[in-house]
PDB file of N, CA and C in Angstrom:
ATOM      1  N   MET A  28      16.553  -0.391  -7.340  1.00 91.00           N
ATOM      2  CA  MET A  28      15.952  -1.297  -6.054  1.00 91.00           C
ATOM      3  C   MET A  28      14.064  -1.129  -6.089  1.00 91.00           C
ATOM      4  N   ILE A  29      14.058  -2.391  -5.880  1.00 98.00           N
ATOM      5  CA  ILE A  29      12.803  -2.747  -5.052  1.00 98.00           C
ATOM      6  C   ILE A  29      12.296  -2.222  -4.350  1.00 98.00           C
ATOM      7  N   LYS A  30      11.567  -2.286  -3.642  1.00 98.00           N
ATOM      8  CA  LYS A  30      11.160  -1.590  -1.978  1.00 98.00           C
ATOM      9  C   LYS A  30       9.317  -2.285  -2.277  1.00 98.00           C
ATOM     10  N   ILE A  31       9.122  -3.325  -0.585  1.00 98.00           N
ATOM     11  CA  ILE A  31       7.577  -3.514  -0.214  1.00 98.00           C
ATOM     12  C   ILE A  31       6.951  -3.730   0.752  1.00 98.00           C
ATOM     13  N   TYR A  32       6.332  -2.304   0.228  1.00 98.00           N
ATOM     14  CA  TYR A  32       5.854  -1.290   1.307  1.00 98.00           C
ATOM     15  C   TYR A  32       4.440  -2.415   2.680  1.00 98.00           C
ATOM     16  N   HIS A  33       5.262  -2.909   4.086  1.00 98.00           N
ATOM     17  CA  HIS A  33       4.768  -4.426   4.002  1.00 98.00           C
ATOM     18  C   HIS A  33       4.120  -4.428   5.753  1.00 98.00           C
ATOM     19  N   ASN A  34       3.028  -4.951   5.905  1.00 97.00           N
ATOM     20  CA  ASN A  34       2.292  -5.267   7.074  1.00 97.00           C
ATOM     21  C   ASN A  34       2.272  -6.540   7.492  1.00 97.00           C
ATOM     22  N   PRO A  35       3.629  -7.225   8.504  1.00 97.00           N
ATOM     23  CA  PRO A  35       3.705  -7.921   8.073  1.00 97.00           C
ATOM     24  C   PRO A  35       2.570  -9.114   9.402  1.00 97.00           C
ATOM     25  N   ARG A  36       1.479  -9.019   9.441  1.00 95.00           N
ATOM     26  CA  ARG A  36       0.140  -9.139  10.413  1.00 95.00           C
ATOM     27  C   ARG A  36      -0.918  -9.906   9.666  1.00 95.00           C
ATOM     28  N   CYS A  37      -0.376  -8.665   7.523  1.00 95.00           N
ATOM     29  CA  CYS A  37      -1.574  -8.867   6.554  1.00 95.00           C
ATOM     30  C   CYS A  37      -0.814 -11.006   6.396  1.00 95.00           C
ATOM     31  N   ARG A  38      -2.001 -11.498   5.682  1.00 96.00           N
ATOM     32  CA  ARG A  38      -1.832 -12.756   5.581  1.00 96.00           C
ATOM     33  C   ARG A  38      -1.328 -11.752   3.530  1.00 96.00           C
ATOM     34  N   LYS A  39      -1.457 -11.809   2.833  1.00 96.00           N
ATOM     35  CA  LYS A  39      -1.727 -11.086   1.257  1.00 96.00           C
ATOM     36  C   LYS A  39       0.157 -10.882   1.298  1.00 96.00           C
ATOM     37  N   SER A  40       0.286  -9.636   2.098  1.00 97.00           N
ATOM     38  CA  SER A  40       1.721  -8.619   2.686  1.00 97.00           C
ATOM     39  C   SER A  40       2.921  -9.804   2.172  1.00 97.00           C
ATOM     40  N   ARG A  41       2.181 -11.066   3.672  1.00 98.00           N
ATOM     41  CA  ARG A  41       3.671 -12.300   3.912  1.00 98.00           C
ATOM     42  C   ARG A  41       3.871 -12.557   2.696  1.00 98.00           C
ATOM     43  N   GLU A  42       2.340 -13.325   1.441  1.00 98.00           N
ATOM     44  CA  GLU A  42       2.530 -13.372   0.795  1.00 98.00           C
ATOM     45  C   GLU A  42       4.052 -12.736  -0.475  1.00 98.00           C
ATOM     46  N   GLY A  43       2.894 -12.007  -0.295  1.00 98.00           N
ATOM     47  CA  GLY A  43       4.112 -11.014  -1.607  1.00 98.00           C
ATOM     48  C   GLY A  43       5.779 -11.025  -1.121  1.00 98.00           C
ATOM     49  N   LEU A  44       5.641 -10.476   0.200  1.00 98.00           N
ATOM     50  CA  LEU A  44       6.913 -10.358   0.610  1.00 98.00           C
ATOM     51  C   LEU A  44       8.183 -12.307   0.405  1.00 98.00           C
ATOM     52  N   GLU A  45       8.173 -13.301   0.877  1.00 98.00           N
ATOM     53  CA  GLU A  45       7.699 -14.506   0.024  1.00 98.00           C
ATOM     54  C   GLU A  45       8.252 -14.050  -0.439  1.00 98.00           C
ATOM     55  N   ILE A  46       7.541 -14.204  -2.207  1.00 98.00           N
ATOM     56  CA  ILE A  46       7.575 -13.752  -3.799  1.00 98.00           C
ATOM     57  C   ILE A  46       8.246 -13.276  -3.514  1.00 98.00           C
ATOM     58  N   LEU A  47       9.066 -12.111  -3.540  1.00 98.00           N
ATOM     59  CA  LEU A  47       9.903 -11.452  -3.544  1.00 98.00           C
ATOM     60  C   LEU A  47      11.774 -11.994  -2.934  1.00 98.00           C
ATOM     61  N   LYS A  48      12.092 -12.643  -1.598  1.00 97.00           N
ATOM     62  CA  LYS A  48      12.193 -13.603  -1.205  1.00 97.00           C
ATOM     63  C   LYS A  48      12.798 -14.893  -1.886  1.00 97.00           C
ATOM     64  N   ASN A  49      11.434 -15.152  -2.817  1.00 97.00           N
ATOM     65  CA  ASN A  49      12.412 -15.966  -3.862  1.00 97.00           C
ATOM     66  C   ASN A  49      12.734 -16.060  -5.193  1.00 97.00           C
ATOM     67  N   SER A  50      12.872 -14.004  -5.171  1.00 97.00           N
ATOM     68  CA  SER A  50      13.267 -13.992  -6.461  1.00 97.00           C
ATOM     69  C   SER A  50      14.368 -13.679  -6.919  1.00 97.00           C
ATOM     70  N   GLY A  51      15.624 -13.795  -5.145  1.00 96.00           N
ATOM     71  CA  GLY A  51      16.547 -13.542  -5.732  1.00 96.00           C
ATOM     72  C   GLY A  51      16.777 -12.201  -5.918  1.00 96.00           C
ATOM     73  N   LYS A  52      16.107 -11.132  -5.973  1.00 97.00           N
ATOM     74  CA  LYS A  52      16.627 -10.144  -6.266  1.00 97.00           C
ATOM     75  C   LYS A  52      17.087  -9.320  -4.807  1.00 97.00           C
ATOM     76  N   GLU A  53      17.533  -8.091  -4.848  1.00 97.00           N
ATOM     77  CA  GLU A  53      17.243  -7.274  -3.590  1.00 97.00           C
ATOM     78  C   GLU A  53      16.430  -6.213  -3.419  1.00 97.00           C
ATOM     79  N   PHE A  54      15.944  -6.457  -2.287  1.00 98.00           N
ATOM     80  CA  PHE A  54      14.769  -5.255  -2.464  1.00 98.00           C
ATOM     81  C   PHE A  54      14.551  -4.623  -0.825  1.00 98.00           C
ATOM     82  N   GLU A  55      13.463  -3.425  -0.383  1.00 98.00           N
ATOM     83  CA  GLU A  55      14.118  -2.810   0.813  1.00 98.00           C
ATOM     84  C   GLU A  55      12.321  -3.233   0.901  1.00 98.00           C
ATOM     85  N   VAL A  56      12.043  -3.815   2.862  1.00 98.00           N
ATOM     86  CA  VAL A  56      10.203  -4.467   3.073  1.00 98.00           C
ATOM     87  C   VAL A  56      11.113  -2.300   4.287  1.00 98.00           C
ATOM     88  N   ILE A  57       9.801  -1.982   3.484  1.00 98.00           N
ATOM     89  CA  ILE A  57       9.116  -0.821   4.360  1.00 98.00           C
ATOM     90  C   ILE A  57       8.244  -0.551   5.549  1.00 98.00           C
ATOM     91  N   LYS A  58       7.705  -1.512   6.742  1.00 98.00           N
ATOM     92  CA  LYS A  58       6.883  -1.197   7.748  1.00 98.00           C
ATOM     93  C   LYS A  58       5.580   0.123   7.789  1.00 98.00           C
ATOM     94  N   TYR A  59       5.118  -0.476   6.318  1.00 98.00           N
ATOM     95  CA  TYR A  59       4.697   1.494   5.931  1.00 98.00           C
ATOM     96  C   TYR A  59       3.984   1.786   7.422  1.00 98.00           C
ATOM     97  N   LEU A  60       3.189   0.539   8.413  1.00 97.00           N
ATOM     98  CA  LEU A  60       2.247   0.675   9.807  1.00 97.00           C
ATOM     99  C   LEU A  60       3.687   2.151  10.832  1.00 97.00           C
ATOM    100  N   GLU A  61       5.034   1.448  10.969  1.00 97.00           N
ATOM    101  CA  GLU A  61       5.800   2.692  11.157  1.00 97.00           C
ATOM    102  C   GLU A  61       6.379   3.073  10.956  1.00 97.00           C
ATOM    103  N   GLU A  62       6.387   3.840   9.841  1.00 97.00           N
ATOM    104  CA  GLU A  62       7.228   4.496   8.973  1.00 97.00           C
ATOM    105  C   GLU A  62       6.259   5.057   8.143  1.00 97.00           C
ATOM    106  N   ILE A  63       5.736   5.473   8.521  1.00 97.00           N
ATOM    107  CA  ILE A  63       4.002   5.429   7.473  1.00 97.00           C
ATOM    108  C   ILE A  63       5.440   6.952   6.576  1.00 97.00           C
ATOM    109  N   PRO A  64       3.936   6.600   5.032  1.00 97.00           N
ATOM    110  CA  PRO A  64       4.482   8.026   3.881  1.00 97.00           C
ATOM    111  C   PRO A  64       4.170   9.790   4.032  1.00 97.00           C
ATOM    112  N   THR A  65       5.239  10.886   3.517  1.00 97.00           N
ATOM    113  CA  THR A  65       4.638  11.714   4.230  1.00 97.00           C
ATOM    114  C   THR A  65       3.700  11.581   2.492  1.00 97.00           C
ATOM    115  N   GLU A  66       3.224  12.659   2.525  1.00 97.00           N
ATOM    116  CA  GLU A  66       1.886  13.160   1.341  1.00 97.00           C
ATOM    117  C   GLU A  66       3.068  13.124   0.308  1.00 97.00           C
ATOM    118  N   LYS A  67       3.359  13.711   0.233  1.00 98.00           N
ATOM    119  CA  LYS A  67       4.394  13.557  -1.575  1.00 98.00           C
ATOM    120  C   LYS A  67       4.061  12.312  -1.676  1.00 98.00           C
ATOM    121  N   GLU A  68       4.972  11.520  -0.947  1.00 97.00           N
ATOM    122  CA  GLU A  68       5.248   9.716  -1.195  1.00 97.00           C
ATOM    123  C   GLU A  68       4.024   9.517  -1.184  1.00 97.00           C
ATOM    124  N   LEU A  69       3.187   9.243  -0.744  1.00 98.00           N
ATOM    125  CA  LEU A  69       2.221   8.238  -0.546  1.00 98.00           C
ATOM    126  C   LEU A  69       1.476   9.010  -2.469  1.00 98.00           C
ATOM    127  N   SER A  70       1.774   9.879  -2.343  1.00 98.00           N
ATOM    128  CA  SER A  70       1.099  10.729  -4.014  1.00 98.00           C
ATOM    129  C   SER A  70       2.102  10.069  -4.707  1.00 98.00           C
ATOM    130  N   GLU A  71       3.090  10.243  -4.847  1.00 98.00           N
ATOM    131  CA  GLU A  71       4.247   8.964  -5.543  1.00 98.00           C
ATOM    132  C   GLU A  71       3.812   7.753  -6.317  1.00 98.00           C
ATOM    133  N   ILE A  72       3.335   7.253  -4.710  1.00 98.00           N
ATOM    134  CA  ILE A  72       3.142   5.977  -4.664  1.00 98.00           C
ATOM    135  C   ILE A  72       2.290   5.648  -5.789  1.00 98.00           C
ATOM    136  N   ILE A  73       0.962   6.905  -5.403  1.00 98.00           N
ATOM    137  CA  ILE A  73      -0.507   6.485  -6.154  1.00 98.00           C
ATOM    138  C   ILE A  73      -0.287   7.134  -6.945  1.00 98.00           C
ATOM    139  N   ASN A  74       0.670   7.247  -7.981  1.00 98.00           N
ATOM    140  CA  ASN A  74       0.844   8.334  -9.415  1.00 98.00           C
ATOM    141  C   ASN A  74       1.639   6.942 -10.216  1.00 98.00           C
ATOM    142  N   LEU A  75       2.408   6.138  -9.807  1.00 98.00           N
ATOM    143  CA  LEU A  75       3.539   4.991 -10.369  1.00 98.00           C
ATOM    144  C   LEU A  75       2.338   4.176 -10.238  1.00 98.00           C
ATOM    145  N   LEU A  76       1.460   3.726  -9.641  1.00 98.00           N
ATOM    146  CA  LEU A  76       0.092   2.232  -9.485  1.00 98.00           C
ATOM    147  C   LEU A  76      -0.681   3.078 -10.543  1.00 98.00           C
ATOM    148  N   ASN A  77      -1.300   4.609 -11.685  1.00 98.00           N
ATOM    149  CA  ASN A  77      -1.752   5.011 -12.441  1.00 98.00           C
ATOM    150  C   ASN A  77      -2.964   5.084 -11.997  1.00 98.00           C
ATOM    151  N   ILE A  78      -3.415   4.950  -9.925  1.00 98.00           N
ATOM    152  CA  ILE A  78      -4.507   4.593  -9.842  1.00 98.00           C
ATOM    153  C   ILE A  78      -5.153   6.387  -9.409  1.00 98.00           C
ATOM    154  N   SER A  79      -6.524   5.814  -8.700  1.00 98.00           N
ATOM    155  CA  SER A  79      -7.090   7.858  -7.925  1.00 98.00           C
ATOM    156  C   SER A  79      -6.634   7.021  -7.101  1.00 98.00           C
ATOM    157  N   PRO A  80      -7.170   7.949  -5.614  1.00 98.00           N
ATOM    158  CA  PRO A  80      -6.490   7.809  -3.860  1.00 98.00           C
ATOM    159  C   PRO A  80      -6.889   6.848  -3.644  1.00 98.00           C
ATOM    160  N   ILE A  81      -8.805   7.400  -3.992  1.00 98.00           N
ATOM    161  CA  ILE A  81     -10.009   6.021  -3.263  1.00 98.00           C
ATOM    162  C   ILE A  81      -9.026   4.580  -3.913  1.00 98.00           C
ATOM    163  N   GLN A  82      -8.447   4.758  -4.775  1.00 98.00           N
ATOM    164  CA  GLN A  82      -7.953   2.519  -4.911  1.00 98.00           C
ATOM    165  C   GLN A  82      -7.277   2.548  -4.117  1.00 98.00           C
ATOM    166  N   LEU A  83      -6.412   3.011  -3.722  1.00 98.00           N
ATOM    167  CA  LEU A  83      -5.822   3.206  -2.436  1.00 98.00           C
ATOM    168  C   LEU A  83      -6.130   1.942  -1.417  1.00 98.00           C
ATOM    169  N   VAL A  84      -7.643   2.828  -1.190  1.00 98.00           N
ATOM    170  CA  VAL A  84      -8.010   2.544   0.225  1.00 98.00           C
ATOM    171  C   VAL A  84      -8.615   1.810   0.345  1.00 98.00           C
ATOM    172  N   ARG A  85      -8.444   0.758   2.259  1.00 97.00           N
ATOM    173  CA  ARG A  85      -8.516  -0.443   2.554  1.00 97.00           C
ATOM    174  C   ARG A  85     -10.998   0.204   3.351  1.00 97.00           C
ATOM    175  N   LYS A  86     -11.696  -0.520   1.816  1.00 97.00           N
ATOM    176  CA  LYS A  86     -12.455   0.449   2.761  1.00 97.00           C
ATOM    177  C   LYS A  86     -13.410  -0.844   3.669  1.00 97.00           C
ATOM    178  N   THR A  87     -12.953  -1.913   3.716  1.00 96.00           N
ATOM    179  CA  THR A  87     -13.163  -2.385   4.853  1.00 96.00           C
ATOM    180  C   THR A  87     -13.074  -2.005   6.234  1.00 96.00           C
ATOM    181  N   GLU A  88     -11.458  -1.384   6.459  1.00 97.00           N
ATOM    182  CA  GLU A  88     -11.530  -1.087   7.610  1.00 97.00           C
ATOM    183  C   GLU A  88     -12.257  -0.690   8.888  1.00 97.00           C
ATOM    184  N   LYS A  89     -12.183  -0.608   9.831  1.00 97.00           N
ATOM    185  CA  LYS A  89     -13.104  -0.367  10.873  1.00 97.00           C
ATOM    186  C   LYS A  89     -12.955   1.450  10.885  1.00 97.00           C
ATOM    187  N   ILE A  90     -12.033   1.996  11.101  1.00 97.00           N
ATOM    188  CA  ILE A  90     -12.126   3.738  10.644  1.00 97.00           C
ATOM    189  C   ILE A  90     -12.539   3.936   9.468  1.00 97.00           C
ATOM    190  N   TRP A  91     -11.998   3.447   8.404  1.00 98.00           N
ATOM    191  CA  TRP A  91     -13.096   3.969   6.972  1.00 98.00           C
ATOM    192  C   TRP A  91     -14.227   3.930   7.541  1.00 98.00           C
ATOM    193  N   LYS A  92     -15.221   2.716   7.892  1.00 97.00           N
ATOM    194  CA  LYS A  92     -16.755   2.235   7.319  1.00 97.00           C
ATOM    195  C   LYS A  92     -16.779   3.427   8.734  1.00 97.00           C
ATOM    196  N   GLU A  93     -16.464   3.583   9.657  1.00 97.00           N
ATOM    197  CA  GLU A  93     -16.779   4.712  10.660  1.00 97.00           C
ATOM    198  C   GLU A  93     -16.299   6.068  10.810  1.00 97.00           C
ATOM    199  N   THR A  94     -15.489   6.980  10.023  1.00 97.00           N
ATOM    200  CA  THR A  94     -15.616   7.939  10.126  1.00 97.00           C
ATOM    201  C   THR A  94     -15.051   8.582   8.484  1.00 97.00           C
ATOM    202  N   PHE A  95     -15.321   8.857   7.593  1.00 97.00           N
ATOM    203  CA  PHE A  95     -15.682   8.876   6.254  1.00 97.00           C
ATOM    204  C   PHE A  95     -16.801   7.929   5.234  1.00 97.00           C
ATOM    205  N   LYS A  96     -16.848   6.251   5.471  1.00 95.00           N
ATOM    206  CA  LYS A  96     -17.789   6.896   4.338  1.00 95.00           C
ATOM    207  C   LYS A  96     -18.250   6.953   4.243  1.00 95.00           C
ATOM    208  N   GLY A  97     -19.035   7.081   2.789  1.00 94.00           N
ATOM    209  CA  GLY A  97     -20.108   8.775   2.297  1.00 94.00           C
ATOM    210  C   GLY A  97     -19.983   9.366   2.670  1.00 94.00           C
ATOM    211  N   LYS A  98     -18.808  10.203   2.804  1.00 96.00           N
ATOM    212  CA  LYS A  98     -18.477  11.130   1.858  1.00 96.00           C
ATOM    213  C   LYS A  98     -17.805  12.176   1.299  1.00 96.00           C
ATOM    214  N   GLU A  99     -18.258  12.590   1.302  1.00 96.00           N
ATOM    215  CA  GLU A  99     -17.869  13.552  -0.163  1.00 96.00           C
ATOM    216  C   GLU A  99     -15.863  14.157   0.400  1.00 96.00           C
ATOM    217  N   LEU A 100     -14.620  12.978  -0.895  1.00 98.00           N
ATOM    218  CA  LEU A 100     -13.676  13.617  -0.448  1.00 98.00           C
ATOM    219  C   LEU A 100     -12.772  14.125  -0.923  1.00 98.00           C
ATOM    220  N   SER A 101     -12.709  14.342  -1.126  1.00 98.00           N
ATOM    221  CA  SER A 101     -11.593  14.700  -2.412  1.00 98.00           C
ATOM    222  C   SER A 101     -10.169  14.103  -2.398  1.00 98.00           C
ATOM    223  N   ASP A 102      -9.818  14.718  -3.471  1.00 98.00           N
ATOM    224  CA  ASP A 102      -8.013  13.474  -3.107  1.00 98.00           C
ATOM    225  C   ASP A 102      -6.817  13.413  -2.264  1.00 98.00           C
ATOM    226  N   SER A 103      -6.796  14.941  -1.767  1.00 97.00           N
ATOM    227  CA  SER A 103      -5.509  15.523  -1.194  1.00 97.00           C
ATOM    228  C   SER A 103      -6.364  14.900   0.340  1.00 97.00           C
ATOM    229  N   GLU A 104      -7.679  14.536   0.798  1.00 98.00           N
ATOM    230  CA  GLU A 104      -8.412  14.595   2.239  1.00 98.00           C
ATOM    231  C   GLU A 104      -8.388  12.460   1.848  1.00 98.00           C
ATOM    232  N   ILE A 105      -8.524  12.518   1.270  1.00 98.00           N
ATOM    233  CA  ILE A 105      -8.196  11.159   1.255  1.00 98.00           C
ATOM    234  C   ILE A 105      -6.674  10.348   1.501  1.00 98.00           C
ATOM    235  N   ILE A 106      -5.841  11.269   0.902  1.00 98.00           N
ATOM    236  CA  ILE A 106      -4.657  11.036   1.065  1.00 98.00           C
ATOM    237  C   ILE A 106      -4.507  11.184   2.459  1.00 98.00           C
ATOM    238  N   SER A 107      -4.573  12.132   2.959  1.00 98.00           N
ATOM    239  CA  SER A 107      -4.807  12.483   4.722  1.00 98.00           C
ATOM    240  C   SER A 107      -5.107  11.693   5.190  1.00 98.00           C
ATOM    241  N   ALA A 108      -5.832  10.950   5.045  1.00 98.00           N
ATOM    242  CA  ALA A 108      -7.213   9.589   6.154  1.00 98.00           C
ATOM    243  C   ALA A 108      -6.145   8.667   6.347  1.00 98.00           C
ATOM    244  N   MET A 109      -5.185   8.489   5.022  1.00 98.00           N
ATOM    245  CA  MET A 109      -4.570   6.651   4.980  1.00 98.00           C
ATOM    246  C   MET A 109      -3.153   7.466   5.235  1.00 98.00           C
ATOM    247  N   ILE A 110      -2.903   9.169   5.890  1.00 98.00           N
ATOM    248  CA  ILE A 110      -1.315   9.377   6.235  1.00 98.00           C
ATOM    249  C   ILE A 110      -1.566   8.976   8.141  1.00 98.00           C
ATOM    250  N   GLN A 111      -3.005   9.761   8.568  1.00 98.00           N
ATOM    251  CA  GLN A 111      -3.125   9.356   9.572  1.00 98.00           C
ATOM    252  C   GLN A 111      -3.712   8.190   9.898  1.00 98.00           C
ATOM    253  N   ASN A 112      -3.840   7.606   9.295  1.00 98.00           N
ATOM    254  CA  ASN A 112      -4.549   6.190   9.829  1.00 98.00           C
ATOM    255  C   ASN A 112      -3.947   5.176   8.352  1.00 98.00           C
ATOM    256  N   PRO A 113      -2.662   4.690   8.691  1.00 98.00           N
ATOM    257  CA  PRO A 113      -1.886   4.101   7.468  1.00 98.00           C
ATOM    258  C   PRO A 113      -3.354   2.525   7.289  1.00 98.00           C
ATOM    259  N   LYS A 114      -3.840   2.361   8.831  1.00 97.00           N
ATOM    260  CA  LYS A 114      -3.905   1.037   8.470  1.00 97.00           C
ATOM    261  C   LYS A 114      -5.280   0.227   6.841  1.00 97.00           C
ATOM    262  N   LEU A 115      -5.296   1.964   7.000  1.00 98.00           N
ATOM    263  CA  LEU A 115      -6.495   1.955   5.252  1.00 98.00           C
ATOM    264  C   LEU A 115      -5.732   2.165   4.172  1.00 98.00           C
ATOM    265  N   ILE A 116      -4.239   2.116   3.804  1.00 98.00           N
ATOM    266  CA  ILE A 116      -3.570   1.965   3.456  1.00 98.00           C
ATOM    267  C   ILE A 116      -3.420   0.562   2.368  1.00 98.00           C
ATOM    268  N   GLU A 117      -4.251  -0.384   1.344  1.00 97.00           N
ATOM    269  CA  GLU A 117      -4.060  -1.735   0.135  1.00 97.00           C
ATOM    270  C   GLU A 117      -2.552  -1.803   0.675  1.00 97.00           C
ATOM    271  N   ARG A 118      -2.560  -2.788   1.242  1.00 97.00           N
ATOM    272  CA  ARG A 118      -0.790  -3.629   0.955  1.00 97.00           C
ATOM    273  C   ARG A 118      -1.443  -5.395   0.609  1.00 97.00           C
ATOM    274  N   PRO A 119       0.051  -5.295   0.538  1.00 98.00           N
ATOM    275  CA  PRO A 119       0.953  -5.218  -0.241  1.00 98.00           C
ATOM    276  C   PRO A 119       1.061  -4.082  -1.402  1.00 98.00           C
ATOM    277  N   ILE A 120       2.219  -2.694  -1.470  1.00 98.00           N
ATOM    278  CA  ILE A 120       2.569  -2.549  -3.015  1.00 98.00           C
ATOM    279  C   ILE A 120       3.798  -2.487  -3.213  1.00 98.00           C
ATOM    280  N   VAL A 121       4.522  -2.441  -4.232  1.00 98.00           N
ATOM    281  CA  VAL A 121       5.674  -2.951  -4.750  1.00 98.00           C
ATOM    282  C   VAL A 121       5.766  -2.412  -5.161  1.00 98.00           C
ATOM    283  N   ILE A 122       7.176  -1.613  -5.563  1.00 98.00           N
ATOM    284  CA  ILE A 122       7.463  -0.645  -6.817  1.00 98.00           C
ATOM    285  C   ILE A 122       9.328  -0.487  -6.501  1.00 98.00           C
ATOM    286  N   ASN A 123       9.192  -1.239  -7.854  1.00 98.00           N
ATOM    287  CA  ASN A 123      11.231  -1.936  -9.329  1.00 98.00           C
ATOM    288  C   ASN A 123      10.438  -0.427 -10.040  1.00 98.00           C
ATOM    289  N   ASN A 124      12.067   0.301  -9.462  1.00 94.00           N
ATOM    290  CA  ASN A 124      12.058   1.323 -10.767  1.00 94.00           C
ATOM    291  C   ASN A 124       9.890   2.689 -10.843  1.00 94.00           C
ATOM    292  N   LYS A 125      10.014   2.693 -11.219  1.00 94.00           N
ATOM    293  CA  LYS A 125       8.978   3.406 -11.709  1.00 94.00           C
ATOM    294  C   LYS A 125       7.645   3.212 -12.493  1.00 94.00           C
ATOM    295  N   LYS A 126       7.510   1.712 -11.679  1.00 96.00           N
ATOM    296  CA  LYS A 126       5.966   0.207 -11.989  1.00 96.00           C
ATOM    297  C   LYS A 126       5.895   0.331 -10.163  1.00 96.00           C
ATOM    298  N   ALA A 127       4.010  -0.603 -10.110  1.00 98.00           N
ATOM    299  CA  ALA A 127       4.631  -0.359  -8.607  1.00 98.00           C
ATOM    300  C   ALA A 127       3.015  -1.694  -9.699  1.00 98.00           C
ATOM    301  N   VAL A 128       2.803  -2.086  -8.339  1.00 98.00           N
ATOM    302  CA  VAL A 128       1.381  -3.001  -7.921  1.00 98.00           C
ATOM    303  C   VAL A 128       0.389  -2.858  -6.527  1.00 98.00           C
ATOM    304  N   ILE A 129       0.334  -3.709  -6.914  1.00 98.00           N
ATOM    305  CA  ILE A 129      -1.023  -3.563  -5.397  1.00 98.00           C
ATOM    306  C   ILE A 129      -1.190  -4.920  -5.655  1.00 98.00           C
ATOM    307  N   GLY A 130      -0.524  -6.055  -4.233  1.00 97.00           N
ATOM    308  CA  GLY A 130       0.018  -7.534  -3.915  1.00 97.00           C
ATOM    309  C   GLY A 130      -1.120  -7.970  -3.958  1.00 97.00           C
ATOM    310  N   ARG A 131      -2.637  -8.282  -5.088  1.00 95.00           N
ATOM    311  CA  ARG A 131      -3.716  -8.475  -4.618  1.00 95.00           C
ATOM    312  C   ARG A 131      -4.316  -8.790  -5.766  1.00 95.00           C
ATOM    313  N   PRO A 132      -3.644 -10.251  -6.601  1.00 96.00           N
ATOM    314  CA  PRO A 132      -3.520 -11.465  -5.596  1.00 96.00           C
ATOM    315  C   PRO A 132      -1.181 -11.523  -5.422  1.00 96.00           C
ATOM    316  N   PRO A 133      -1.355 -11.435  -4.680  1.00 96.00           N
ATOM    317  CA  PRO A 133       0.354 -11.947  -4.714  1.00 96.00           C
ATOM    318  C   PRO A 133       1.000 -11.621  -6.082  1.00 96.00           C
ATOM    319  N   THR A 134       0.189 -12.142  -6.833  1.00 96.00           N
ATOM    320  CA  THR A 134       0.831 -12.446  -8.151  1.00 96.00           C
ATOM    321  C   THR A 134       1.448 -11.872  -8.380  1.00 96.00           C
ATOM    322  N   ASN A 135       0.445 -10.655  -8.785  1.00 97.00           N
ATOM    323  CA  ASN A 135       0.863  -9.412  -9.038  1.00 97.00           C
ATOM    324  C   ASN A 135       2.312  -8.851  -9.420  1.00 97.00           C
ATOM    325  N   ILE A 136       3.123  -9.014  -8.015  1.00 98.00           N
ATOM    326  CA  ILE A 136       4.235  -8.821  -8.157  1.00 98.00           C
ATOM    327  C   ILE A 136       5.108  -9.664  -9.360  1.00 98.00           C
ATOM    328  N   LEU A 137       4.184 -10.211  -9.562  1.00 97.00           N
ATOM    329  CA  LEU A 137       5.440 -11.396 -10.973  1.00 97.00           C
ATOM    330  C   LEU A 137       5.739 -10.051 -11.928  1.00 97.00           C
ATOM    331  N   GLU A 138       4.969  -9.092 -12.393  1.00 95.00           N
ATOM    332  CA  GLU A 138       4.561  -8.764 -13.431  1.00 95.00           C
ATOM    333  C   GLU A 138       6.099  -7.163 -12.929  1.00 95.00           C
ATOM    334  N   ILE A 139       6.102  -7.726 -12.357  1.00 97.00           N
ATOM    335  CA  ILE A 139       7.318  -5.392 -12.269  1.00 97.00           C
ATOM    336  C   ILE A 139       8.056  -6.595 -11.149  1.00 97.00           C
ATOM    337  N   ILE A 140       8.799  -7.207 -11.957  1.00 95.00           N
ATOM    338  CA  ILE A 140      10.398  -8.393 -10.901  1.00 95.00           C
ATOM    339  C   ILE A 140      11.184  -8.932 -11.669  1.00 95.00           C
TER     340      ILE A 140
END
């Protein structure tokens, strides 16, 4: 089953959702600001994306700039920061079986569906 970690207020996330709708495939929408991933889930997503945790952080968010920017943080601390402040998680994230992409640009999603 395809999953999209979605923020309805984000234009890129809405565009990614449209790509999935137009694909005709079944998918599950996870509004990650309401259904915050656990540390284990977020770690698994990062592994599927094959990136380091810092690459999933939205560094332009006010909370990042005011609280975390310029600090030496471990991967675990970065994951904790994203769980405590889910707005920091880049979006949308689409997972299909053992493949995952960040939908920036949204056309990245086409690679795995």
